[in-house]
Amino acid sequence: MFDLIPFGRHREDAFSQLAKTFNDVFQDDFFAPLKHSPVSFRTDIRETEQAYLVEAELPGFQKEDIEIDYAAPYLTIKAVRHEDQRMEDSKQQIVRKERRYGEYVRRFYVQDIEEEGIRAFLKDGVLKLEVPKRQPTRSKRIQIQDGD
């Protein structure tokens, strides 16, 4: 009964219209890659004055399965799994065959880093990256000389 407004359409106040638009945008499938994905992996990122420290959980991966690439301004970590388990009986007939293949990728937007100084370590399924920051150049005050 309160929704009826004579001689016009139902008008929403500006705040409720903005809230509806905001909710519609974030329910769109466009943002699906930003949600938790099963083909991703968890990372922790810390920042010090000198570097960014990245820890990525990659259990079961060998260092040969992991690629780290920096193409300014994106740091990409990619891990590829090629696992094939077979169980055969005495007649070489396959009783069970399990395959797991997958590619896990994370990209990070980073600027002003020393790409030559990036170091990576893999231990106990945790990849640790040390990404040094480019040190800002110090300004030099230039004194004006007396001219002739």
Short mmCIF file of N, CA and C in Angstrom, two decimals:
data_model
loop_
_atom_site.label_atom_id
_atom_site.label_comp_id
_atom_site.label_asym_id
_atom_site.label_seq_id
_atom_site.Cartn_x
_atom_site.Cartn_y
_atom_site.Cartn_z
N MET A 1 0.81 -1.19 0.00
CA MET A 1 0.00 0.00 0.00
C MET A 1 0.86 1.25 0.00
N PHE A 2 2.00 1.20 0.70
CA PHE A 2 2.86 2.37 0.77
C PHE A 2 3.67 2.58 -0.50
N ASP A 3 3.69 1.59 -1.38
CA ASP A 3 4.44 1.71 -2.62
C ASP A 3 3.70 2.51 -3.68
N LEU A 4 2.46 2.77 -3.49
CA LEU A 4 1.68 3.48 -4.50
C LEU A 4 1.93 4.98 -4.43
N ILE A 5 2.38 5.52 -5.56
CA ILE A 5 2.59 6.95 -5.66
C ILE A 5 1.77 7.42 -6.85
N PRO A 6 0.85 8.33 -6.64
CA PRO A 6 0.01 8.76 -7.75
C PRO A 6 0.79 9.55 -8.80
N PHE A 7 0.36 9.37 -10.06
CA PHE A 7 0.89 10.12 -11.21
C PHE A 7 2.39 9.91 -11.45
N GLY A 8 2.91 8.79 -11.16
CA GLY A 8 4.35 8.60 -11.45
C GLY A 8 4.82 7.22 -11.05
N ARG A 9 6.07 6.99 -11.36
CA ARG A 9 6.68 5.71 -11.01
C ARG A 9 7.16 5.74 -9.57
N HIS A 10 7.41 4.53 -9.07
CA HIS A 10 7.98 4.40 -7.74
C HIS A 10 9.41 4.91 -7.79
N ARG A 11 9.73 5.84 -6.95
CA ARG A 11 11.07 6.42 -6.94
C ARG A 11 11.81 5.95 -5.70
N GLU A 12 13.04 5.49 -5.95
CA GLU A 12 13.88 5.07 -4.83
C GLU A 12 14.79 6.22 -4.46
N ASP A 13 15.13 6.28 -3.21
CA ASP A 13 16.06 7.33 -2.83
C ASP A 13 17.44 7.00 -3.40
N ALA A 14 18.31 7.97 -3.43
CA ALA A 14 19.61 7.81 -4.08
C ALA A 14 20.46 6.72 -3.42
N PHE A 15 20.41 6.62 -2.11
CA PHE A 15 21.23 5.63 -1.42
C PHE A 15 20.81 4.21 -1.78
N SER A 16 19.53 3.92 -1.78
CA SER A 16 19.10 2.55 -2.09
C SER A 16 19.39 2.21 -3.55
N GLN A 17 19.29 3.18 -4.46
CA GLN A 17 19.64 2.94 -5.86
C GLN A 17 21.13 2.64 -6.00
N LEU A 18 21.96 3.39 -5.27
CA LEU A 18 23.40 3.17 -5.30
C LEU A 18 23.74 1.79 -4.74
N ALA A 19 23.11 1.40 -3.64
CA ALA A 19 23.35 0.09 -3.04
C ALA A 19 22.93 -1.03 -3.99
N LYS A 20 21.82 -0.87 -4.68
CA LYS A 20 21.35 -1.88 -5.63
C LYS A 20 22.35 -2.01 -6.78
N THR A 21 22.83 -0.90 -7.31
CA THR A 21 23.79 -0.91 -8.39
C THR A 21 25.10 -1.58 -7.94
N PHE A 22 25.55 -1.24 -6.75
CA PHE A 22 26.77 -1.82 -6.20
C PHE A 22 26.64 -3.34 -6.09
N ASN A 23 25.51 -3.82 -5.57
CA ASN A 23 25.29 -5.26 -5.43
C ASN A 23 25.22 -5.94 -6.79
N ASP A 24 24.58 -5.31 -7.76
CA ASP A 24 24.48 -5.89 -9.10
C ASP A 24 25.86 -6.04 -9.74
N VAL A 25 26.72 -5.06 -9.55
CA VAL A 25 28.05 -5.10 -10.15
C VAL A 25 28.85 -6.26 -9.59
N PHE A 26 28.83 -6.45 -8.28
CA PHE A 26 29.65 -7.49 -7.68
C PHE A 26 29.04 -8.88 -7.77
N GLN A 27 27.82 -9.01 -8.24
CA GLN A 27 27.25 -10.31 -8.48
C GLN A 27 27.46 -10.74 -9.93
N ASP A 28 28.02 -9.86 -10.73
CA ASP A 28 28.29 -10.15 -12.13
C ASP A 28 29.41 -11.19 -12.25
N ASP A 29 29.37 -12.02 -13.29
CA ASP A 29 30.39 -13.05 -13.50
C ASP A 29 31.74 -12.46 -13.88
N PHE A 30 31.78 -11.17 -14.22
CA PHE A 30 33.02 -10.52 -14.56
C PHE A 30 34.02 -10.62 -13.41
N PHE A 31 33.54 -10.62 -12.16
CA PHE A 31 34.42 -10.66 -11.01
C PHE A 31 34.70 -12.08 -10.53
N ALA A 32 34.26 -13.09 -11.25
CA ALA A 32 34.48 -14.48 -10.84
C ALA A 32 35.95 -14.81 -10.67
N PRO A 33 36.89 -14.33 -11.53
CA PRO A 33 38.29 -14.67 -11.31
C PRO A 33 38.86 -14.12 -10.01
N LEU A 34 38.25 -13.09 -9.43
CA LEU A 34 38.75 -12.53 -8.20
C LEU A 34 38.32 -13.33 -6.98
N LYS A 35 37.34 -14.18 -7.12
CA LYS A 35 36.89 -15.01 -6.02
C LYS A 35 37.87 -16.17 -5.85
N HIS A 36 37.78 -16.87 -4.73
CA HIS A 36 38.69 -18.00 -4.49
C HIS A 36 38.51 -19.04 -5.58
N SER A 37 39.60 -19.44 -6.16
CA SER A 37 39.57 -20.39 -7.27
C SER A 37 40.31 -21.65 -6.88
N PRO A 38 39.79 -22.82 -7.24
CA PRO A 38 40.49 -24.06 -6.90
C PRO A 38 41.79 -24.25 -7.68
N VAL A 39 42.02 -23.50 -8.75
CA VAL A 39 43.25 -23.64 -9.52
C VAL A 39 44.28 -22.59 -9.10
N SER A 40 44.10 -22.02 -7.95
CA SER A 40 45.02 -21.03 -7.43
C SER A 40 45.73 -21.63 -6.22
N PHE A 41 46.59 -20.87 -5.61
CA PHE A 41 47.25 -21.31 -4.39
C PHE A 41 47.35 -20.13 -3.46
N ARG A 42 47.49 -20.43 -2.20
CA ARG A 42 47.50 -19.38 -1.18
C ARG A 42 48.89 -18.75 -1.07
N THR A 43 48.89 -17.44 -0.85
CA THR A 43 50.14 -16.71 -0.70
C THR A 43 50.03 -15.73 0.46
N ASP A 44 51.15 -15.48 1.07
CA ASP A 44 51.30 -14.43 2.07
C ASP A 44 52.32 -13.45 1.53
N ILE A 45 52.03 -12.16 1.66
CA ILE A 45 52.96 -11.15 1.17
C ILE A 45 53.24 -10.17 2.30
N ARG A 46 54.51 -9.98 2.57
CA ARG A 46 54.93 -9.00 3.57
C ARG A 46 55.81 -7.97 2.89
N GLU A 47 55.87 -6.79 3.48
CA GLU A 47 56.68 -5.73 2.91
C GLU A 47 57.62 -5.20 3.98
N THR A 48 58.89 -5.08 3.62
CA THR A 48 59.87 -4.43 4.47
C THR A 48 60.32 -3.17 3.73
N GLU A 49 61.23 -2.43 4.34
CA GLU A 49 61.74 -1.24 3.67
C GLU A 49 62.54 -1.58 2.42
N GLN A 50 63.18 -2.76 2.43
CA GLN A 50 64.05 -3.13 1.32
C GLN A 50 63.41 -4.06 0.30
N ALA A 51 62.36 -4.84 0.69
CA ALA A 51 61.87 -5.87 -0.23
C ALA A 51 60.43 -6.27 0.08
N TYR A 52 59.86 -6.99 -0.89
CA TYR A 52 58.59 -7.69 -0.69
C TYR A 52 58.95 -9.16 -0.46
N LEU A 53 58.31 -9.78 0.52
CA LEU A 53 58.56 -11.18 0.83
C LEU A 53 57.28 -11.95 0.55
N VAL A 54 57.38 -12.90 -0.38
CA VAL A 54 56.21 -13.67 -0.81
C VAL A 54 56.41 -15.12 -0.39
N GLU A 55 55.39 -15.70 0.24
CA GLU A 55 55.39 -17.12 0.58
C GLU A 55 54.18 -17.75 -0.08
N ALA A 56 54.41 -18.76 -0.90
CA ALA A 56 53.32 -19.42 -1.63
C ALA A 56 53.29 -20.90 -1.26
N GLU A 57 52.10 -21.40 -0.95
CA GLU A 57 51.93 -22.81 -0.61
C GLU A 57 51.82 -23.63 -1.89
N LEU A 58 52.82 -24.49 -2.13
CA LEU A 58 52.83 -25.35 -3.31
C LEU A 58 53.24 -26.77 -2.92
N PRO A 59 52.42 -27.43 -2.09
CA PRO A 59 52.80 -28.77 -1.64
C PRO A 59 52.79 -29.77 -2.80
N GLY A 60 53.79 -30.65 -2.79
CA GLY A 60 53.87 -31.70 -3.80
C GLY A 60 54.56 -31.28 -5.08
N PHE A 61 54.95 -30.03 -5.20
CA PHE A 61 55.62 -29.56 -6.41
C PHE A 61 57.13 -29.60 -6.21
N GLN A 62 57.83 -29.95 -7.28
CA GLN A 62 59.29 -29.88 -7.30
C GLN A 62 59.68 -28.55 -7.93
N LYS A 63 60.92 -28.13 -7.72
CA LYS A 63 61.34 -26.84 -8.27
C LYS A 63 61.30 -26.83 -9.79
N GLU A 64 61.42 -28.01 -10.42
CA GLU A 64 61.33 -28.09 -11.87
C GLU A 64 59.92 -27.83 -12.39
N ASP A 65 58.92 -27.97 -11.52
CA ASP A 65 57.52 -27.77 -11.90
C ASP A 65 57.07 -26.32 -11.78
N ILE A 66 57.94 -25.45 -11.25
CA ILE A 66 57.55 -24.07 -10.93
C ILE A 66 58.31 -23.10 -11.82
N GLU A 67 57.57 -22.16 -12.39
CA GLU A 67 58.17 -21.08 -13.19
C GLU A 67 57.86 -19.75 -12.53
N ILE A 68 58.86 -18.91 -12.44
CA ILE A 68 58.70 -17.57 -11.90
C ILE A 68 59.16 -16.61 -12.99
N ASP A 69 58.31 -15.66 -13.31
CA ASP A 69 58.60 -14.76 -14.42
C ASP A 69 58.24 -13.34 -14.00
N TYR A 70 59.08 -12.40 -14.37
CA TYR A 70 58.75 -10.99 -14.15
C TYR A 70 58.79 -10.27 -15.48
N ALA A 71 57.63 -9.80 -15.91
CA ALA A 71 57.51 -8.96 -17.10
C ALA A 71 56.80 -7.71 -16.62
N ALA A 72 57.56 -6.65 -16.46
CA ALA A 72 57.07 -5.43 -15.82
C ALA A 72 55.67 -5.07 -16.27
N PRO A 73 54.78 -4.80 -15.36
CA PRO A 73 54.91 -4.75 -13.91
C PRO A 73 54.34 -5.99 -13.22
N TYR A 74 54.31 -7.16 -13.88
CA TYR A 74 53.68 -8.34 -13.30
C TYR A 74 54.70 -9.42 -12.95
N LEU A 75 54.60 -9.91 -11.71
CA LEU A 75 55.36 -11.05 -11.26
C LEU A 75 54.42 -12.25 -11.31
N THR A 76 54.80 -13.28 -12.05
CA THR A 76 53.93 -14.44 -12.25
C THR A 76 54.59 -15.68 -11.66
N ILE A 77 53.81 -16.42 -10.88
CA ILE A 77 54.25 -17.71 -10.36
C ILE A 77 53.33 -18.75 -10.98
N LYS A 78 53.92 -19.74 -11.65
CA LYS A 78 53.13 -20.78 -12.32
C LYS A 78 53.69 -22.14 -11.92
N ALA A 79 52.80 -23.01 -11.48
CA ALA A 79 53.19 -24.37 -11.11
C ALA A 79 52.35 -25.33 -11.95
N VAL A 80 53.01 -26.32 -12.55
CA VAL A 80 52.33 -27.27 -13.43
C VAL A 80 52.49 -28.67 -12.85
N ARG A 81 51.37 -29.37 -12.73
CA ARG A 81 51.38 -30.74 -12.19
C ARG A 81 51.09 -31.73 -13.30
N HIS A 82 52.01 -32.68 -13.46
CA HIS A 82 51.85 -33.79 -14.39
C HIS A 82 52.06 -35.07 -13.59
N GLU A 83 51.00 -35.61 -13.08
CA GLU A 83 51.10 -36.78 -12.22
C GLU A 83 50.29 -37.93 -12.82
N ASP A 84 50.91 -39.08 -12.93
CA ASP A 84 50.25 -40.23 -13.52
C ASP A 84 50.54 -41.44 -12.65
N GLN A 85 49.52 -41.98 -12.01
CA GLN A 85 49.70 -43.17 -11.17
C GLN A 85 48.98 -44.34 -11.84
N ARG A 86 49.67 -45.46 -11.97
CA ARG A 86 49.07 -46.64 -12.59
C ARG A 86 49.24 -47.84 -11.66
N MET A 87 48.22 -48.65 -11.65
CA MET A 87 48.31 -49.93 -10.95
C MET A 87 47.90 -50.99 -11.95
N GLU A 88 48.82 -51.90 -12.24
CA GLU A 88 48.54 -52.93 -13.23
C GLU A 88 48.62 -54.31 -12.58
N ASP A 89 47.84 -55.22 -13.07
CA ASP A 89 47.94 -56.60 -12.56
C ASP A 89 49.04 -57.33 -13.31
N SER A 90 49.19 -58.62 -13.06
CA SER A 90 50.29 -59.40 -13.65
C SER A 90 50.18 -59.53 -15.17
N LYS A 91 49.01 -59.33 -15.72
CA LYS A 91 48.83 -59.44 -17.18
C LYS A 91 48.92 -58.07 -17.86
N GLN A 92 49.43 -57.09 -17.14
CA GLN A 92 49.58 -55.73 -17.64
C GLN A 92 48.25 -55.07 -17.99
N GLN A 93 47.20 -55.52 -17.34
CA GLN A 93 45.91 -54.87 -17.54
C GLN A 93 45.76 -53.80 -16.47
N ILE A 94 45.28 -52.69 -16.89
CA ILE A 94 45.14 -51.58 -15.96
C ILE A 94 43.95 -51.84 -15.04
N VAL A 95 44.23 -51.84 -13.75
CA VAL A 95 43.19 -52.02 -12.76
C VAL A 95 42.70 -50.64 -12.30
N ARG A 96 43.62 -49.72 -12.12
CA ARG A 96 43.27 -48.37 -11.71
C ARG A 96 44.28 -47.40 -12.31
N LYS A 97 43.78 -46.28 -12.77
CA LYS A 97 44.65 -45.27 -13.35
C LYS A 97 44.16 -43.91 -12.89
N GLU A 98 45.01 -43.19 -12.23
CA GLU A 98 44.64 -41.85 -11.75
C GLU A 98 45.62 -40.85 -12.33
N ARG A 99 45.08 -39.83 -12.91
CA ARG A 99 45.91 -38.77 -13.47
C ARG A 99 45.47 -37.45 -12.88
N ARG A 100 46.44 -36.64 -12.55
CA ARG A 100 46.14 -35.28 -12.10
C ARG A 100 47.03 -34.33 -12.88
N TYR A 101 46.41 -33.51 -13.64
CA TYR A 101 47.13 -32.50 -14.40
C TYR A 101 46.52 -31.16 -14.04
N GLY A 102 47.32 -30.18 -13.94
CA GLY A 102 46.77 -28.88 -13.65
C GLY A 102 47.84 -27.80 -13.71
N GLU A 103 47.37 -26.60 -13.90
CA GLU A 103 48.24 -25.45 -13.94
C GLU A 103 47.72 -24.46 -12.91
N TYR A 104 48.57 -24.03 -12.03
CA TYR A 104 48.21 -23.10 -10.97
C TYR A 104 49.00 -21.82 -11.20
N VAL A 105 48.30 -20.71 -11.30
CA VAL A 105 48.96 -19.45 -11.66
C VAL A 105 48.49 -18.34 -10.75
N ARG A 106 49.43 -17.51 -10.32
CA ARG A 106 49.12 -16.27 -9.60
C ARG A 106 49.96 -15.17 -10.22
N ARG A 107 49.33 -14.00 -10.41
CA ARG A 107 50.03 -12.84 -10.93
C ARG A 107 49.91 -11.71 -9.93
N PHE A 108 51.02 -11.01 -9.72
CA PHE A 108 51.05 -9.90 -8.78
C PHE A 108 51.55 -8.66 -9.50
N TYR A 109 50.88 -7.56 -9.25
CA TYR A 109 51.27 -6.28 -9.83
C TYR A 109 52.27 -5.62 -8.89
N VAL A 110 53.53 -5.49 -9.34
CA VAL A 110 54.56 -4.86 -8.53
C VAL A 110 55.36 -3.91 -9.41
N GLN A 111 55.70 -2.78 -8.84
CA GLN A 111 56.48 -1.79 -9.58
C GLN A 111 57.72 -1.43 -8.77
N ASP A 112 58.66 -0.81 -9.45
CA ASP A 112 59.87 -0.31 -8.81
C ASP A 112 60.61 -1.38 -8.02
N ILE A 113 60.89 -2.50 -8.70
CA ILE A 113 61.66 -3.56 -8.06
C ILE A 113 62.94 -3.80 -8.83
N GLU A 114 63.90 -4.41 -8.17
CA GLU A 114 65.16 -4.80 -8.79
C GLU A 114 64.99 -6.22 -9.31
N GLU A 115 64.59 -6.37 -10.55
CA GLU A 115 64.28 -7.71 -11.06
C GLU A 115 65.49 -8.63 -11.09
N GLU A 116 66.68 -8.09 -11.21
CA GLU A 116 67.88 -8.94 -11.22
C GLU A 116 68.15 -9.53 -9.84
N GLY A 117 67.61 -8.92 -8.79
CA GLY A 117 67.88 -9.37 -7.44
C GLY A 117 66.84 -10.30 -6.86
N ILE A 118 65.84 -10.71 -7.64
CA ILE A 118 64.78 -11.60 -7.13
C ILE A 118 65.40 -12.96 -6.81
N ARG A 119 65.12 -13.45 -5.61
CA ARG A 119 65.63 -14.77 -5.20
C ARG A 119 64.46 -15.65 -4.80
N ALA A 120 64.56 -16.95 -5.12
CA ALA A 120 63.48 -17.89 -4.83
C ALA A 120 64.05 -19.13 -4.14
N PHE A 121 63.30 -19.64 -3.16
CA PHE A 121 63.67 -20.85 -2.42
C PHE A 121 62.43 -21.72 -2.28
N LEU A 122 62.60 -23.03 -2.39
CA LEU A 122 61.49 -23.96 -2.19
C LEU A 122 61.90 -24.96 -1.12
N LYS A 123 61.10 -25.01 -0.05
CA LYS A 123 61.38 -25.94 1.03
C LYS A 123 60.07 -26.37 1.67
N ASP A 124 59.89 -27.68 1.80
CA ASP A 124 58.71 -28.26 2.47
C ASP A 124 57.39 -27.76 1.86
N GLY A 125 57.36 -27.62 0.54
CA GLY A 125 56.13 -27.22 -0.14
C GLY A 125 55.80 -25.74 -0.06
N VAL A 126 56.74 -24.94 0.43
CA VAL A 126 56.53 -23.49 0.52
C VAL A 126 57.59 -22.80 -0.34
N LEU A 127 57.12 -22.05 -1.32
CA LEU A 127 57.98 -21.25 -2.17
C LEU A 127 58.15 -19.89 -1.52
N LYS A 128 59.38 -19.48 -1.32
CA LYS A 128 59.66 -18.16 -0.73
C LYS A 128 60.40 -17.31 -1.75
N LEU A 129 59.85 -16.13 -1.99
CA LEU A 129 60.47 -15.18 -2.90
C LEU A 129 60.88 -13.94 -2.13
N GLU A 130 62.04 -13.46 -2.45
CA GLU A 130 62.49 -12.17 -1.93
C GLU A 130 62.62 -11.25 -3.14
N VAL A 131 61.79 -10.22 -3.16
CA VAL A 131 61.73 -9.31 -4.30
C VAL A 131 62.22 -7.94 -3.82
N PRO A 132 63.48 -7.59 -4.10
CA PRO A 132 64.02 -6.33 -3.60
C PRO A 132 63.41 -5.12 -4.30
N LYS A 133 63.18 -4.10 -3.51
CA LYS A 133 62.65 -2.84 -4.06
C LYS A 133 63.78 -2.03 -4.67
N ARG A 134 63.44 -1.28 -5.69
CA ARG A 134 64.40 -0.36 -6.27
C ARG A 134 64.54 0.81 -5.29
N GLN A 135 65.77 1.08 -4.92
CA GLN A 135 66.00 2.15 -3.96
C GLN A 135 65.83 3.51 -4.65
N PRO A 136 65.09 4.39 -4.02
CA PRO A 136 64.87 5.69 -4.66
C PRO A 136 66.18 6.46 -4.77
N THR A 137 66.29 7.17 -5.87
CA THR A 137 67.49 7.98 -6.05
C THR A 137 67.36 9.20 -5.15
N ARG A 138 68.47 9.51 -4.53
CA ARG A 138 68.47 10.66 -3.62
C ARG A 138 68.66 11.93 -4.45
N SER A 139 67.91 12.92 -4.07
CA SER A 139 68.03 14.17 -4.81
C SER A 139 69.33 14.88 -4.44
N LYS A 140 69.85 15.57 -5.39
CA LYS A 140 71.09 16.30 -5.17
C LYS A 140 70.81 17.77 -5.42
N ARG A 141 71.15 18.54 -4.45
CA ARG A 141 70.92 19.98 -4.57
C ARG A 141 72.05 20.57 -5.42
N ILE A 142 71.64 21.33 -6.39
CA ILE A 142 72.61 21.93 -7.30
C ILE A 142 72.68 23.43 -7.00
N GLN A 143 73.87 23.84 -6.77
CA GLN A 143 74.08 25.25 -6.44
C GLN A 143 74.30 26.05 -7.70
N ILE A 144 73.71 27.19 -7.76
CA ILE A 144 73.84 28.06 -8.93
C ILE A 144 75.16 28.82 -8.82
N GLN A 145 75.92 28.74 -9.89
CA GLN A 145 77.23 29.38 -9.93
C GLN A 145 77.07 30.82 -10.43
N ASP A 146 77.96 31.66 -10.00
CA ASP A 146 77.98 33.03 -10.51
C ASP A 146 78.48 33.01 -11.94
N GLY A 147 77.80 33.70 -12.80
CA GLY A 147 78.18 33.71 -14.21
C GLY A 147 78.78 35.03 -14.61
N ASP A 148 79.50 35.03 -15.69
CA ASP A 148 80.12 36.27 -16.19
C ASP A 148 79.18 36.98 -17.10
#
